[in-house]
GROMACS .gro file of C-alpha atoms in nm:
model
  168
    1GLU     CA    1  -0.001   0.000  -0.001
    2GLY     CA    2   0.285   0.243   0.084
    3GLY     CA    3   0.421   0.269  -0.275
    4THR     CA    4   0.080   0.262  -0.445
    5ARG     CA    5   0.017   0.534  -0.697
    6ARG     CA    6  -0.343   0.630  -0.710
    7ALA     CA    7  -0.512   0.817  -1.001
    8ILE     CA    8  -0.858   0.894  -1.109
    9ASP     CA    9  -0.966   0.977  -1.458
   10ILE     CA   10  -1.264   1.210  -1.484
   11ARG     CA   11  -1.406   1.268  -1.825
   12GLU     CA   12  -1.641   1.549  -1.925
   13GLY     CA   13  -1.998   1.459  -1.852
   14GLU     CA   14  -1.917   1.188  -1.601
   15THR     CA   15  -2.054   1.196  -1.249
   16VAL     CA   16  -1.807   1.147  -0.967
   17ASN     CA   17  -1.881   0.943  -0.657
   18ALA     CA   18  -1.821   1.213  -0.402
   19LYS     CA   19  -1.745   0.979  -0.109
   20ALA     CA   20  -1.496   0.778  -0.303
   21PHE     CA   21  -1.330   1.102  -0.430
   22GLN     CA   22  -1.309   1.237  -0.074
   23ALA     CA   23  -1.158   0.917   0.049
   24LEU     CA   24  -0.895   0.929  -0.225
   25VAL     CA   25  -0.802   1.287  -0.133
   26ARG     CA   26  -0.788   1.207   0.238
   27ALA     CA   27  -0.559   0.908   0.173
   28ALA     CA   28  -0.327   1.124  -0.047
   29VAL     CA   29  -0.312   1.397   0.227
   30ARG     CA   30  -0.222   1.131   0.493
   31ALA     CA   31   0.048   0.989   0.269
   32ASN     CA   32   0.198   1.322   0.199
   33ARG     CA   33   0.199   1.415   0.573
   34ALA     CA   34   0.357   1.091   0.672
   35LYS     CA   35   0.664   1.150   0.438
   36LYS     CA   36   0.970   1.252   0.643
   37LYS     CA   37   1.164   1.516   0.467
   38GLY     CA   38   1.533   1.517   0.531
   39VAL     CA   39   1.707   1.835   0.654
   40LYS     CA   40   1.877   2.025   0.378
   41LEU     CA   41   2.245   2.097   0.439
   42LEU     CA   42   2.362   2.433   0.324
   43SER     CA   43   2.719   2.519   0.224
   44GLY     CA   44   2.977   2.387   0.475
   45GLY     CA   45   2.728   2.141   0.610
   46ASN     CA   46   2.520   2.387   0.810
   47PRO     CA   47   2.165   2.248   0.853
   48GLN     CA   48   1.868   2.452   0.723
   49ILE     CA   49   1.630   2.450   1.022
   50ALA     CA   50   1.316   2.662   1.050
   51LYS     CA   51   1.348   2.939   1.294
   52GLY     CA   52   1.191   2.878   1.634
   53ASP     CA   53   1.228   2.926   2.008
   54GLY     CA   54   1.309   2.664   2.265
   55GLU     CA   55   1.493   2.330   2.290
   56ALA     CA   56   1.321   2.154   1.998
   57PRO     CA   57   1.463   2.350   1.709
   58VAL     CA   58   1.812   2.348   1.863
   59ARG     CA   59   1.791   1.969   1.904
   60ALA     CA   60   1.682   1.941   1.541
   61TYR     CA   61   1.981   2.153   1.431
   62LEU     CA   62   2.226   1.948   1.637
   63ALA     CA   63   2.079   1.616   1.517
   64ALA     CA   64   2.123   1.732   1.154
   65LEU     CA   65   2.490   1.835   1.185
   66PRO     CA   66   2.701   1.597   0.971
   67GLY     CA   67   2.993   1.382   1.092
   68TRP     CA   68   3.228   1.513   1.358
   69LYS     CA   69   3.036   1.846   1.376
   70HIS     CA   70   2.745   1.667   1.534
   71ALA     CA   71   2.970   1.553   1.823
   72VAL     CA   72   3.118   1.901   1.864
   73GLY     CA   73   2.780   2.079   1.845
   74THR     CA   74   2.618   1.842   2.100
   75ARG     CA   75   2.915   1.877   2.337
   76VAL     CA   76   2.910   2.259   2.310
   77ASP     CA   77   2.532   2.262   2.377
   78ALA     CA   78   2.584   2.046   2.689
   79LEU     CA   79   2.871   2.273   2.816
   80ILE     CA   80   2.649   2.580   2.766
   81VAL     CA   81   2.357   2.420   2.959
   82ALA     CA   82   2.598   2.310   3.238
   83ALA     CA   83   2.749   2.663   3.264
   84VAL     CA   84   2.416   2.854   3.234
   85PRO     CA   85   2.138   2.624   3.370
   86LYS     CA   86   1.844   2.848   3.268
   87VAL     CA   87   1.981   2.939   2.923
   88ARG     CA   88   1.734   3.045   2.661
   89LYS     CA   89   1.760   2.871   2.321
   90ALA     CA   90   1.639   2.936   1.969
   91VAL     CA   91   1.726   2.888   1.603
   92LYS     CA   92   1.755   3.197   1.398
   93TRP     CA   93   1.912   3.236   1.050
   94ASN     CA   94   1.989   2.858   1.054
   95SER     CA   95   2.202   2.890   1.366
   96PRO     CA   96   2.137   2.803   1.734
   97PHE     CA   97   2.135   3.109   1.965
   98TYR     CA   98   2.183   3.101   2.333
   99GLY     CA   99   2.074   3.375   2.564
  100LYS     CA  100   1.977   3.503   2.904
  101ASP     CA  101   1.691   3.740   2.971
  102ALA     CA  102   1.612   3.951   2.662
  103GLY     CA  103   1.940   3.916   2.464
  104TRP     CA  104   2.166   3.658   2.311
  105PHE     CA  105   2.522   3.600   2.419
  106LEU     CA  106   2.634   3.325   2.172
  107SER     CA  107   2.548   3.157   1.845
  108MET     CA  108   2.679   2.850   1.665
  109HIS     CA  109   2.723   2.789   1.288
  110ALA     CA  110   2.883   2.501   1.094
  111PHE     CA  111   3.127   2.561   0.823
  112THR     CA  112   3.327   2.320   0.609
  113ARG     CA  113   3.630   2.289   0.831
  114TYR     CA  114   3.512   2.417   1.170
  115VAL     CA  115   3.220   2.496   1.391
  116ARG     CA  116   3.205   2.871   1.472
  117LEU     CA  117   3.091   3.010   1.799
  118THR     CA  118   3.016   3.381   1.793
  119PHE     CA  119   3.035   3.574   2.119
  120PHE     CA  120   2.833   3.884   2.063
  121ARG     CA  121   3.010   4.074   2.342
  122GLY     CA  122   3.329   3.874   2.311
  123ALA     CA  123   3.562   4.174   2.329
  124ALA     CA  124   3.466   4.196   2.703
  125LEU     CA  125   3.572   3.837   2.774
  126SER     CA  126   3.901   3.751   2.939
  127PRO     CA  127   4.105   3.599   2.783
  128LEU     CA  128   3.974   3.708   2.450
  129PRO     CA  129   3.838   3.430   2.221
  130PRO     CA  130   4.095   3.393   1.941
  131GLY     CA  131   3.894   3.503   1.637
  132GLY     CA  132   3.846   3.874   1.566
  133SER     CA  133   3.556   4.030   1.373
  134LYS     CA  134   3.478   4.340   1.166
  135VAL     CA  135   3.246   4.428   1.447
  136PRO     CA  136   3.471   4.541   1.735
  137GLU     CA  137   3.277   4.384   2.020
  138VAL     CA  138   3.226   4.043   1.852
  139ARG     CA  139   3.474   3.757   1.891
  140TYR     CA  140   3.478   3.414   1.737
  141TYR     CA  141   3.591   3.070   1.852
  142ASP     CA  142   3.641   2.831   1.564
  143ILE     CA  143   3.640   2.470   1.672
  144ARG     CA  144   3.805   2.226   1.435
  145GLU     CA  145   3.781   1.848   1.459
  146ASP     CA  146   3.918   1.723   1.792
  147ALA     CA  147   4.019   2.071   1.905
  148LEU     CA  148   3.750   2.180   2.156
  149ASP     CA  149   3.901   2.354   2.471
  150GLU     CA  150   3.623   2.273   2.709
  151ALA     CA  151   3.773   2.465   3.001
  152ALA     CA  152   3.816   2.788   2.802
  153LEU     CA  153   3.471   2.760   2.642
  154THR     CA  154   3.310   2.719   2.979
  155ARG     CA  155   3.486   3.024   3.117
  156TRP     CA  156   3.381   3.234   2.814
  157VAL     CA  157   3.017   3.114   2.835
  158LYS     CA  158   2.992   3.196   3.207
  159GLN     CA  159   3.132   3.543   3.146
  160ALA     CA  160   2.928   3.606   2.837
  161ALA     CA  161   2.603   3.514   3.013
  162LYS     CA  162   2.663   3.785   3.267
  163LEU     CA  163   2.694   4.060   3.012
  164PRO     CA  164   2.407   4.240   2.843
  165GLY     CA  165   2.287   4.026   2.548
  166TRP     CA  166   2.269   4.124   2.184
  167VAL     CA  167   1.921   4.199   2.062
  168PRO     CA  168   1.866   4.179   1.691
   0.00000   0.00000   0.00000
């Protein structure tokens, strides 16, 4: 039944059995809804996830990360939750955002060779995250395969969560 193709030919002047036609349409709708659509990976392997607030869209993003980036993203998320227990989460612009109160202190984005963490008030962190930005107060931490410094990341996350967050 799952791979069955259904069709109905209606010729001019024919009467249609309304109940049978409705049943056919309902079956088609059910079949279409049941199809699981895979997550589209954008350039660099960044998952295309619909924007949304809360844990669910962030989990969907992390689950869709390919290869080693999945392990890095999942570990980063766990470290953030451990450092800031009441962290607020969302997916915006195909990236998970982490915040406290009204603003955001960090976002994550997957690229071909690294996972980038953006600290929106990173210039106020000590020591500074290594990556500079065109925006003076923003700093980046690019995590390559097997290169996550958990202690440094935890320190930065705790500091960043205490600063006023970025509001888009």
